[in-house]
Structures are given as C-alpha cells and as structure tokens.
Amino acid sequence: MPLPLYLLAMAVFAMGTSEFMLAGLLPDIASDLDVTVGTAGVLTSAFAIGMVVGAPLVAALARNWPRLVGLLGFVLVFAAAHAVGAITTSFPLLFATRIVAALGNAGFLAVALTAATTLVPPDKKGRALAVLLSGTTVATIAGVPGGAVLGTLLGWRATFWAVAALCLPAALGILKGIPAGRDEDEATGRPALRAELSPLTRPRLILVMLLGALVNAATFGSLTFFAPVVTDSAGLGKLWISVALVLFGAGSFVGVTVAGRLSDRRPGPVIAVGGPLLLIGWSALAVLADEPVALFILVFVQGALSFALGSTLITRVLYEAVGAPTMAGSYATAALNAGAAVGPVVAAATLSTEAGVLGPLWASGLLVAAALLIAFPLLAVITADQGTEVLR
C-alpha cells in the first residue's frame, strides 16, 4: 500500500478519536455542563448529523479543489472546532462545535475515501479502505481509551485539547505526502456533478447504504453508552471504561483487517456469517453485562464483528458508486454517519425504560435484526459484481 494512504490514515486516527471519545466522557461532560447523560449523548448525534449532511455538500463544494487543499483545510477546521469546544462552558456552543468538527471530518473523509481508491488498482478498494479505516480502529484502541484516561485524570476538556494537538502532525503529514498539484484525473476532466449524483437513483446503492447505516447505528448506539454499562451494570470503576474501549478497538482492528481481505472478492460470507453473530453478540452482551469477564470478551467480539460487517457494506457502497469519482466517498461517509446519528438517539430513548443502562445493547440487537431481515432475501443482489444489472 502506498505511503500517502498511511498518511491519510494518520489524520483519520485523530478524527476517529474525536468521533468515538465521547463514549468515555459523557458522564463528566453532563456533570460539568449541568445536563443529563442522555442529553449529553446527543453530542454524538450532532457530530453524526453534521457528517451526514456535510459529506455530500462539502464534497460537492470541494470536488474541483486540488486534493491537498481540501484535505489540509478540512483538518485545520477540525482542529479549530476542538480548540473552541475545549474552552466553552455552554452546552449549545459545544453542540455547535461538534457540528463544525463533523463538517471538517465529513469533507476530509469524502476526499480521502475517493483519494484512497485512486491510489490502488481497481480490485483493491477493500484493502485500501481497510488501511484508511485502520486509523479509526487504532483510535478506538489507543486514542479513545487514552482520551478517557486523560479525561478522568485532567478533565474532559484536556481530551478535546489533545485531539486538536493530534491534528497538527496529521496536517504536516498531508502537506508532505500529498502532491500539491492536480491529479491526472483532474487534469483530464471529471464527470459533471449531475452525472455523479445519478448513482443515487440505483436501488442497489440505496440498499447497501441503508444496511451500512443500520449496522453502524447499532455500533454507535451501544458504544456511546458503554460507560454506564461498565460502571453501573458491571459495577466497575471509571478506569475500566478505558479497558472496555481498548478491547472494542482491538476487536474493530481485527475485524476491519480481516474484512479488508475478503470484502473485495467474498463479501457474501462476511455478511451471511457476521450478521447473525453480531445479532447474537449484542443480545448476549445485554444478558451478561453484570459479569465483567464475559463483558470484556463480548466487547472485543462485538468490535470485531461490527467493523467487519460495517466496512464490508461500505466497500460495497464504493463499488456501487464507481461512476462518481469525487462523490463516492461522500456517499459512504453519509451512510456510515446516518447510522451514527440515529443510533445514539434510539439508544438514549431506551435509558428511561425498564432496561435502563442495558437498553442501548438491546436496541443495537434490534437494529442489526432489521438489517438482516432486509439483507438476507437480497444477499445475492447485494454481493453481485458492480456490473451486474440485477436491481439496478
């Protein structure tokens, strides 16, 4: 894999740390800003909504920019939003900074996902996506738990400052590793924007985007509220939240790495096997959450299954949108974050039910079940080659 791909993954690490870090910081943010944990949870949805809306809009705006300009600019906007978030005492302003940060993240990912697929042969898109998403999985292994520890020791604001600082070496890497001029495909011309939007009329693209959104909703729904599961249901101290996040991140790294080698040529088995196992896993986690050993084992397993299935579905989005070279990344980003927006809202609504802190885990199981009910009758359609004319 080419070096620029790993430099893009470095920036994704900083952004992934931010996107996931609230899972370990929500109780402290809620206490500091005098809101409920459920209300604080909408910060995750705010970020995701900014990603969903921002990905296609910002990608359309930046489609004629040199990639270096777009990637560098979006990283710097992201860093500035975190610096403001670190000093504010207003929950509405913090909410707004999450949306701005999301716009920066959305723009970056939309350009980076497209750039990544141009750095490798056409049949290696899954491998390239796995490398790029490794930045997110490493963030869940090191960045997010490290942020949780930093937040426990120095307060949640220190974690926001740390994310802003992480963007600086990422920006330098982009500056040094991405060519300053226009790429060959830019020089020879690109399809008109209307032509790049036309894949959105294809049922198969909409189908895989919907499935990716449902699986990611399940992932974010539970991940956002892992902290109270660890401290309340399992009865462990705050520092154990970081242990749970490390295990989830380690599992996600394994899942996305394995899926990256299968999603190009054998997506069917990943979906057919991984989907039911993911459903069983969320239910088992809800039942066994009061047993610390079982909790930590299942957290690792769910991280692996969630990212294996999710990354495979997002790879299918990139294949289906092959005719949209500058917009395909935004479609994948929008699908991922539609789920990330809906998941925490659904999960937060379950906190006031009899299920309590375990409600998000049951909700995640229901979201995966919905995805499977849609996917299994159409599995051959979902995993068919891009050129296949079934359900187009």
PDB file of N, CA and C in Angstrom, residues 293-372:
ATOM      1  N   VAL A 293     -15.918 -10.484  33.231  1.00  0.00           N
ATOM      2  CA  VAL A 293     -15.124 -11.267  32.273  1.00  0.00           C
ATOM      3  C   VAL A 293     -15.900 -11.447  30.972  1.00  0.00           C
ATOM      4  N   ALA A 294     -17.162 -11.858  31.082  1.00  0.00           N
ATOM      5  CA  ALA A 294     -17.996 -12.022  29.884  1.00  0.00           C
ATOM      6  C   ALA A 294     -18.168 -10.694  29.158  1.00  0.00           C
ATOM      7  N   LEU A 295     -18.344  -9.615  29.932  1.00  0.00           N
ATOM      8  CA  LEU A 295     -18.500  -8.289  29.337  1.00  0.00           C
ATOM      9  C   LEU A 295     -17.310  -7.944  28.455  1.00  0.00           C
ATOM     10  N   PHE A 296     -16.106  -8.125  28.970  1.00  0.00           N
ATOM     11  CA  PHE A 296     -14.917  -7.728  28.223  1.00  0.00           C
ATOM     12  C   PHE A 296     -14.678  -8.632  27.010  1.00  0.00           C
ATOM     13  N   ILE A 297     -14.967  -9.911  27.137  1.00  0.00           N
ATOM     14  CA  ILE A 297     -14.815 -10.812  25.983  1.00  0.00           C
ATOM     15  C   ILE A 297     -15.783 -10.412  24.876  1.00  0.00           C
ATOM     16  N   LEU A 298     -17.030 -10.173  25.256  1.00  0.00           N
ATOM     17  CA  LEU A 298     -18.039  -9.831  24.261  1.00  0.00           C
ATOM     18  C   LEU A 298     -17.804  -8.453  23.653  1.00  0.00           C
ATOM     19  N   VAL A 299     -17.265  -7.522  24.413  1.00  0.00           N
ATOM     20  CA  VAL A 299     -16.937  -6.208  23.860  1.00  0.00           C
ATOM     21  C   VAL A 299     -15.916  -6.355  22.725  1.00  0.00           C
ATOM     22  N   PHE A 300     -14.901  -7.193  22.938  1.00  0.00           N
ATOM     23  CA  PHE A 300     -13.904  -7.452  21.885  1.00  0.00           C
ATOM     24  C   PHE A 300     -14.563  -8.070  20.658  1.00  0.00           C
ATOM     25  N   VAL A 301     -15.378  -9.094  20.888  1.00  0.00           N
ATOM     26  CA  VAL A 301     -16.041  -9.789  19.780  1.00  0.00           C
ATOM     27  C   VAL A 301     -16.947  -8.842  19.004  1.00  0.00           C
ATOM     28  N   GLN A 302     -17.712  -8.019  19.718  1.00  0.00           N
ATOM     29  CA  GLN A 302     -18.623  -7.097  19.047  1.00  0.00           C
ATOM     30  C   GLN A 302     -17.882  -6.036  18.260  1.00  0.00           C
ATOM     31  N   GLY A 303     -16.727  -5.599  18.750  1.00  0.00           N
ATOM     32  CA  GLY A 303     -15.919  -4.663  17.983  1.00  0.00           C
ATOM     33  C   GLY A 303     -15.484  -5.276  16.663  1.00  0.00           C
ATOM     34  N   ALA A 304     -15.042  -6.545  16.724  1.00  0.00           N
ATOM     35  CA  ALA A 304     -14.590  -7.223  15.507  1.00  0.00           C
ATOM     36  C   ALA A 304     -15.735  -7.414  14.516  1.00  0.00           C
ATOM     37  N   LEU A 305     -16.868  -7.918  14.997  1.00  0.00           N
ATOM     38  CA  LEU A 305     -17.997  -8.184  14.110  1.00  0.00           C
ATOM     39  C   LEU A 305     -18.602  -6.899  13.547  1.00  0.00           C
ATOM     40  N   SER A 306     -18.720  -5.865  14.382  1.00  0.00           N
ATOM     41  CA  SER A 306     -19.318  -4.610  13.933  1.00  0.00           C
ATOM     42  C   SER A 306     -18.514  -3.996  12.799  1.00  0.00           C
ATOM     43  N   PHE A 307     -17.199  -3.973  12.951  1.00  0.00           N
ATOM     44  CA  PHE A 307     -16.372  -3.330  11.930  1.00  0.00           C
ATOM     45  C   PHE A 307     -16.161  -4.223  10.717  1.00  0.00           C
ATOM     46  N   ALA A 308     -16.154  -5.527  10.896  1.00  0.00           N
ATOM     47  CA  ALA A 308     -16.045  -6.422   9.744  1.00  0.00           C
ATOM     48  C   ALA A 308     -17.264  -6.269   8.850  1.00  0.00           C
ATOM     49  N   LEU A 309     -18.442  -6.302   9.455  1.00  0.00           N
ATOM     50  CA  LEU A 309     -19.669  -6.181   8.683  1.00  0.00           C
ATOM     51  C   LEU A 309     -19.841  -4.764   8.133  1.00  0.00           C
ATOM     52  N   GLY A 310     -19.604  -3.760   8.987  1.00  0.00           N
ATOM     53  CA  GLY A 310     -19.772  -2.377   8.557  1.00  0.00           C
ATOM     54  C   GLY A 310     -18.839  -1.990   7.431  1.00  0.00           C
ATOM     55  N   SER A 311     -17.556  -2.345   7.543  1.00  0.00           N
ATOM     56  CA  SER A 311     -16.596  -1.971   6.496  1.00  0.00           C
ATOM     57  C   SER A 311     -16.878  -2.703   5.190  1.00  0.00           C
ATOM     58  N   THR A 312     -17.374  -3.935   5.278  1.00  0.00           N
ATOM     59  CA  THR A 312     -17.731  -4.672   4.058  1.00  0.00           C
ATOM     60  C   THR A 312     -18.878  -3.986   3.329  1.00  0.00           C
ATOM     61  N   LEU A 313     -19.892  -3.550   4.070  1.00  0.00           N
ATOM     62  CA  LEU A 313     -21.025  -2.864   3.448  1.00  0.00           C
ATOM     63  C   LEU A 313     -20.609  -1.528   2.846  1.00  0.00           C
ATOM     64  N   ILE A 314     -19.718  -0.815   3.531  1.00  0.00           N
ATOM     65  CA  ILE A 314     -19.258   0.466   2.996  1.00  0.00           C
ATOM     66  C   ILE A 314     -18.399   0.261   1.752  1.00  0.00           C
ATOM     67  N   THR A 315     -17.630  -0.828   1.712  1.00  0.00           N
ATOM     68  CA  THR A 315     -16.891  -1.153   0.499  1.00  0.00           C
ATOM     69  C   THR A 315     -17.846  -1.375  -0.666  1.00  0.00           C
ATOM     70  N   ARG A 316     -18.981  -2.033  -0.386  1.00  0.00           N
ATOM     71  CA  ARG A 316     -19.978  -2.227  -1.444  1.00  0.00           C
ATOM     72  C   ARG A 316     -20.521  -0.879  -1.947  1.00  0.00           C
ATOM     73  N   VAL A 317     -20.650   0.100  -1.043  1.00  0.00           N
ATOM     74  CA  VAL A 317     -21.084   1.434  -1.463  1.00  0.00           C
ATOM     75  C   VAL A 317     -20.096   2.006  -2.478  1.00  0.00           C
ATOM     76  N   LEU A 318     -18.802   1.873  -2.198  1.00  0.00           N
ATOM     77  CA  LEU A 318     -17.791   2.417  -3.107  1.00  0.00           C
ATOM     78  C   LEU A 318     -17.829   1.713  -4.458  1.00  0.00           C
ATOM     79  N   TYR A 319     -18.063   0.406  -4.452  1.00  0.00           N
ATOM     80  CA  TYR A 319     -18.180  -0.303  -5.717  1.00  0.00           C
ATOM     81  C   TYR A 319     -19.409   0.148  -6.499  1.00  0.00           C
ATOM     82  N   GLU A 320     -20.516   0.319  -5.816  1.00  0.00           N
ATOM     83  CA  GLU A 320     -21.748   0.702  -6.492  1.00  0.00           C
ATOM     84  C   GLU A 320     -21.683   2.129  -7.027  1.00  0.00           C
ATOM     85  N   ALA A 321     -20.886   2.988  -6.397  1.00  0.00           N
ATOM     86  CA  ALA A 321     -20.778   4.381  -6.828  1.00  0.00           C
ATOM     87  C   ALA A 321     -19.518   4.619  -7.640  1.00  0.00           C
ATOM     88  N   VAL A 322     -19.066   3.594  -8.351  1.00  0.00           N
ATOM     89  CA  VAL A 322     -17.816   3.698  -9.098  1.00  0.00           C
ATOM     90  C   VAL A 322     -17.869   4.788 -10.163  1.00  0.00           C
ATOM     91  N   GLY A 323     -19.071   5.141 -10.632  1.00  0.00           N
ATOM     92  CA  GLY A 323     -19.194   6.183 -11.643  1.00  0.00           C
ATOM     93  C   GLY A 323     -19.190   7.590 -11.094  1.00  0.00           C
ATOM     94  N   ALA A 324     -18.946   7.709  -9.775  1.00  0.00           N
ATOM     95  CA  ALA A 324     -18.929   9.032  -9.132  1.00  0.00           C
ATOM     96  C   ALA A 324     -17.575   9.226  -8.454  1.00  0.00           C
ATOM     97  N   PRO A 325     -16.513   9.517  -9.219  1.00  0.00           N
ATOM     98  CA  PRO A 325     -15.159   9.517  -8.652  1.00  0.00           C
ATOM     99  C   PRO A 325     -14.922  10.528  -7.539  1.00  0.00           C
ATOM    100  N   THR A 326     -15.610  11.663  -7.554  1.00  0.00           N
ATOM    101  CA  THR A 326     -15.387  12.648  -6.481  1.00  0.00           C
ATOM    102  C   THR A 326     -16.461  12.600  -5.403  1.00  0.00           C
ATOM    103  N   MET A 327     -17.562  11.900  -5.650  1.00  0.00           N
ATOM    104  CA  MET A 327     -18.675  11.891  -4.708  1.00  0.00           C
ATOM    105  C   MET A 327     -18.870  10.558  -3.998  1.00  0.00           C
ATOM    106  N   ALA A 328     -18.247   9.493  -4.495  1.00  0.00           N
ATOM    107  CA  ALA A 328     -18.461   8.169  -3.909  1.00  0.00           C
ATOM    108  C   ALA A 328     -18.095   8.138  -2.429  1.00  0.00           C
ATOM    109  N   GLY A 329     -17.001   8.808  -2.078  1.00  0.00           N
ATOM    110  CA  GLY A 329     -16.593   8.836  -0.677  1.00  0.00           C
ATOM    111  C   GLY A 329     -17.628   9.510   0.208  1.00  0.00           C
ATOM    112  N   SER A 330     -18.318  10.518  -0.350  1.00  0.00           N
ATOM    113  CA  SER A 330     -19.331  11.199   0.455  1.00  0.00           C
ATOM    114  C   SER A 330     -20.546  10.311   0.671  1.00  0.00           C
ATOM    115  N   TYR A 331     -20.866   9.446  -0.293  1.00  0.00           N
ATOM    116  CA  TYR A 331     -21.992   8.528  -0.122  1.00  0.00           C
ATOM    117  C   TYR A 331     -21.673   7.510   0.974  1.00  0.00           C
ATOM    118  N   ALA A 332     -20.441   7.010   0.971  1.00  0.00           N
ATOM    119  CA  ALA A 332     -20.030   6.078   2.024  1.00  0.00           C
ATOM    120  C   ALA A 332     -20.037   6.759   3.386  1.00  0.00           C
ATOM    121  N   THR A 333     -19.525   7.990   3.440  1.00  0.00           N
ATOM    122  CA  THR A 333     -19.499   8.747   4.694  1.00  0.00           C
ATOM    123  C   THR A 333     -20.915   9.016   5.201  1.00  0.00           C
ATOM    124  N   ALA A 334     -21.812   9.395   4.293  1.00  0.00           N
ATOM    125  CA  ALA A 334     -23.195   9.676   4.690  1.00  0.00           C
ATOM    126  C   ALA A 334     -23.871   8.427   5.234  1.00  0.00           C
ATOM    127  N   ALA A 335     -23.627   7.276   4.599  1.00  0.00           N
ATOM    128  CA  ALA A 335     -24.230   6.030   5.070  1.00  0.00           C
ATOM    129  C   ALA A 335     -23.741   5.670   6.467  1.00  0.00           C
ATOM    130  N   LEU A 336     -22.424   5.776   6.667  1.00  0.00           N
ATOM    131  CA  LEU A 336     -21.858   5.476   7.986  1.00  0.00           C
ATOM    132  C   LEU A 336     -22.478   6.358   9.066  1.00  0.00           C
ATOM    133  N   ASN A 337     -22.571   7.634   8.767  1.00  0.00           N
ATOM    134  CA  ASN A 337     -22.952   8.576   9.808  1.00  0.00           C
ATOM    135  C   ASN A 337     -24.451   8.788   9.937  1.00  0.00           C
ATOM    136  N   ALA A 338     -25.220   8.348   8.956  1.00  0.00           N
ATOM    137  CA  ALA A 338     -26.663   8.296   9.166  1.00  0.00           C
ATOM    138  C   ALA A 338     -26.946   7.349  10.321  1.00  0.00           C
ATOM    139  N   GLY A 339     -26.227   6.225  10.324  1.00  0.00           N
ATOM    140  CA  GLY A 339     -26.355   5.294  11.435  1.00  0.00           C
ATOM    141  C   GLY A 339     -25.830   5.870  12.731  1.00  0.00           C
ATOM    142  N   ALA A 340     -24.699   6.577  12.653  1.00  0.00           N
ATOM    143  CA  ALA A 340     -24.119   7.165  13.864  1.00  0.00           C
ATOM    144  C   ALA A 340     -24.995   8.257  14.449  1.00  0.00           C
ATOM    145  N   ALA A 341     -25.836   8.870  13.616  1.00  0.00           N
ATOM    146  CA  ALA A 341     -26.771   9.891  14.114  1.00  0.00           C
ATOM    147  C   ALA A 341     -27.988   9.255  14.765  1.00  0.00           C
ATOM    148  N   VAL A 342     -28.529   8.230  14.119  1.00  0.00           N
ATOM    149  CA  VAL A 342     -29.751   7.600  14.607  1.00  0.00           C
ATOM    150  C   VAL A 342     -29.486   6.717  15.825  1.00  0.00           C
ATOM    151  N   GLY A 343     -28.381   5.981  15.807  1.00  0.00           N
ATOM    152  CA  GLY A 343     -28.101   5.015  16.858  1.00  0.00           C
ATOM    153  C   GLY A 343     -28.125   5.578  18.272  1.00  0.00           C
ATOM    154  N   PRO A 344     -27.384   6.650  18.555  1.00  0.00           N
ATOM    155  CA  PRO A 344     -27.400   7.199  19.917  1.00  0.00           C
ATOM    156  C   PRO A 344     -28.757   7.741  20.342  1.00  0.00           C
ATOM    157  N   VAL A 345     -29.533   8.279  19.390  1.00  0.00           N
ATOM    158  CA  VAL A 345     -30.864   8.782  19.729  1.00  0.00           C
ATOM    159  C   VAL A 345     -31.776   7.627  20.140  1.00  0.00           C
ATOM    160  N   VAL A 346     -31.754   6.557  19.355  1.00  0.00           N
ATOM    161  CA  VAL A 346     -32.543   5.372  19.689  1.00  0.00           C
ATOM    162  C   VAL A 346     -32.089   4.798  21.030  1.00  0.00           C
ATOM    163  N   ALA A 347     -30.767   4.716  21.208  1.00  0.00           N
ATOM    164  CA  ALA A 347     -30.226   4.152  22.446  1.00  0.00           C
ATOM    165  C   ALA A 347     -30.582   5.010  23.655  1.00  0.00           C
ATOM    166  N   ALA A 348     -30.497   6.335  23.510  1.00  0.00           N
ATOM    167  CA  ALA A 348     -30.815   7.230  24.627  1.00  0.00           C
ATOM    168  C   ALA A 348     -32.266   7.077  25.057  1.00  0.00           C
ATOM    169  N   ALA A 349     -33.153   6.833  24.089  1.00  0.00           N
ATOM    170  CA  ALA A 349     -34.571   6.676  24.416  1.00  0.00           C
ATOM    171  C   ALA A 349     -34.828   5.451  25.276  1.00  0.00           C
ATOM    172  N   THR A 350     -33.942   4.457  25.188  1.00  0.00           N
ATOM    173  CA  THR A 350     -34.139   3.231  25.978  1.00  0.00           C
ATOM    174  C   THR A 350     -33.652   3.369  27.417  1.00  0.00           C
ATOM    175  N   LEU A 351     -32.887   4.416  27.707  1.00  0.00           N
ATOM    176  CA  LEU A 351     -32.331   4.567  29.058  1.00  0.00           C
ATOM    177  C   LEU A 351     -33.423   4.794  30.101  1.00  0.00           C
ATOM    178  N   SER A 352     -34.537   5.367  29.681  1.00  0.00           N
ATOM    179  CA  SER A 352     -35.627   5.644  30.617  1.00  0.00           C
ATOM    180  C   SER A 352     -36.624   4.492  30.711  1.00  0.00           C
ATOM    181  N   THR A 353     -36.365   3.394  30.031  1.00  0.00           N
ATOM    182  CA  THR A 353     -37.234   2.220  30.101  1.00  0.00           C
ATOM    183  C   THR A 353     -36.771   1.304  31.223  1.00  0.00           C
ATOM    184  N   GLU A 354     -37.472   0.181  31.389  1.00  0.00           N
ATOM    185  CA  GLU A 354     -37.087  -0.785  32.420  1.00  0.00           C
ATOM    186  C   GLU A 354     -35.717  -1.391  32.159  1.00  0.00           C
ATOM    187  N   ALA A 355     -35.278  -1.380  30.915  1.00  0.00           N
ATOM    188  CA  ALA A 355     -33.965  -1.941  30.587  1.00  0.00           C
ATOM    189  C   ALA A 355     -32.832  -1.099  31.157  1.00  0.00           C
ATOM    190  N   GLY A 356     -33.064   0.193  31.388  1.00  0.00           N
ATOM    191  CA  GLY A 356     -32.043   1.063  31.977  1.00  0.00           C
ATOM    192  C   GLY A 356     -30.804   1.160  31.117  1.00  0.00           C
ATOM    193  N   VAL A 357     -29.632   1.031  31.748  1.00  0.00           N
ATOM    194  CA  VAL A 357     -28.369   1.203  31.027  1.00  0.00           C
ATOM    195  C   VAL A 357     -28.117   0.094  30.015  1.00  0.00           C
ATOM    196  N   LEU A 358     -28.868  -1.004  30.125  1.00  0.00           N
ATOM    197  CA  LEU A 358     -28.732  -2.089  29.158  1.00  0.00           C
ATOM    198  C   LEU A 358     -29.595  -1.866  27.920  1.00  0.00           C
ATOM    199  N   GLY A 359     -30.470  -0.870  27.968  1.00  0.00           N
ATOM    200  CA  GLY A 359     -31.347  -0.585  26.843  1.00  0.00           C
ATOM    201  C   GLY A 359     -30.619  -0.407  25.524  1.00  0.00           C
ATOM    202  N   PRO A 360     -29.507   0.359  25.492  1.00  0.00           N
ATOM    203  CA  PRO A 360     -28.794   0.523  24.227  1.00  0.00           C
ATOM    204  C   PRO A 360     -28.317  -0.789  23.614  1.00  0.00           C
ATOM    205  N   LEU A 361     -27.944  -1.755  24.455  1.00  0.00           N
ATOM    206  CA  LEU A 361     -27.479  -3.040  23.928  1.00  0.00           C
ATOM    207  C   LEU A 361     -28.622  -3.793  23.247  1.00  0.00           C
ATOM    208  N   TRP A 362     -29.802  -3.778  23.877  1.00  0.00           N
ATOM    209  CA  TRP A 362     -30.965  -4.412  23.255  1.00  0.00           C
ATOM    210  C   TRP A 362     -31.359  -3.669  21.975  1.00  0.00           C
ATOM    211  N   ALA A 363     -31.277  -2.357  21.999  1.00  0.00           N
ATOM    212  CA  ALA A 363     -31.609  -1.571  20.805  1.00  0.00           C
ATOM    213  C   ALA A 363     -30.660  -1.911  19.653  1.00  0.00           C
ATOM    214  N   SER A 364     -29.392  -2.105  19.963  1.00  0.00           N
ATOM    215  CA  SER A 364     -28.428  -2.473  18.924  1.00  0.00           C
ATOM    216  C   SER A 364     -28.790  -3.815  18.301  1.00  0.00           C
ATOM    217  N   GLY A 365     -29.204  -4.755  19.130  1.00  0.00           N
ATOM    218  CA  GLY A 365     -29.638  -6.040  18.601  1.00  0.00           C
ATOM    219  C   GLY A 365     -30.817  -5.906  17.651  1.00  0.00           C
ATOM    220  N   LEU A 366     -31.776  -5.051  17.994  1.00  0.00           N
ATOM    221  CA  LEU A 366     -32.941  -4.843  17.134  1.00  0.00           C
ATOM    222  C   LEU A 366     -32.547  -4.188  15.807  1.00  0.00           C
ATOM    223  N   LEU A 367     -31.596  -3.260  15.849  1.00  0.00           N
ATOM    224  CA  LEU A 367     -31.144  -2.603  14.623  1.00  0.00           C
ATOM    225  C   LEU A 367     -30.452  -3.595  13.688  1.00  0.00           C
ATOM    226  N   VAL A 368     -29.625  -4.472  14.256  1.00  0.00           N
ATOM    227  CA  VAL A 368     -28.974  -5.495  13.435  1.00  0.00           C
ATOM    228  C   VAL A 368     -30.012  -6.471  12.882  1.00  0.00           C
ATOM    229  N   ALA A 369     -30.998  -6.831  13.708  1.00  0.00           N
ATOM    230  CA  ALA A 369     -32.060  -7.725  13.243  1.00  0.00           C
ATOM    231  C   ALA A 369     -32.793  -7.124  12.051  1.00  0.00           C
ATOM    232  N   ALA A 370     -33.068  -5.821  12.104  1.00  0.00           N
ATOM    233  CA  ALA A 370     -33.723  -5.147  10.979  1.00  0.00           C
ATOM    234  C   ALA A 370     -32.863  -5.227   9.722  1.00  0.00           C
ATOM    235  N   ALA A 371     -31.553  -5.025   9.883  1.00  0.00           N
ATOM    236  CA  ALA A 371     -30.643  -5.111   8.734  1.00  0.00           C
ATOM    237  C   ALA A 371     -30.656  -6.514   8.132  1.00  0.00           C
ATOM    238  N   LEU A 372     -30.665  -7.527   8.983  1.00  0.00           N
ATOM    239  CA  LEU A 372     -30.648  -8.907   8.485  1.00  0.00           C
ATOM    240  C   LEU A 372     -31.954  -9.251   7.761  1.00  0.00           C
TER     241      LEU A 372
END
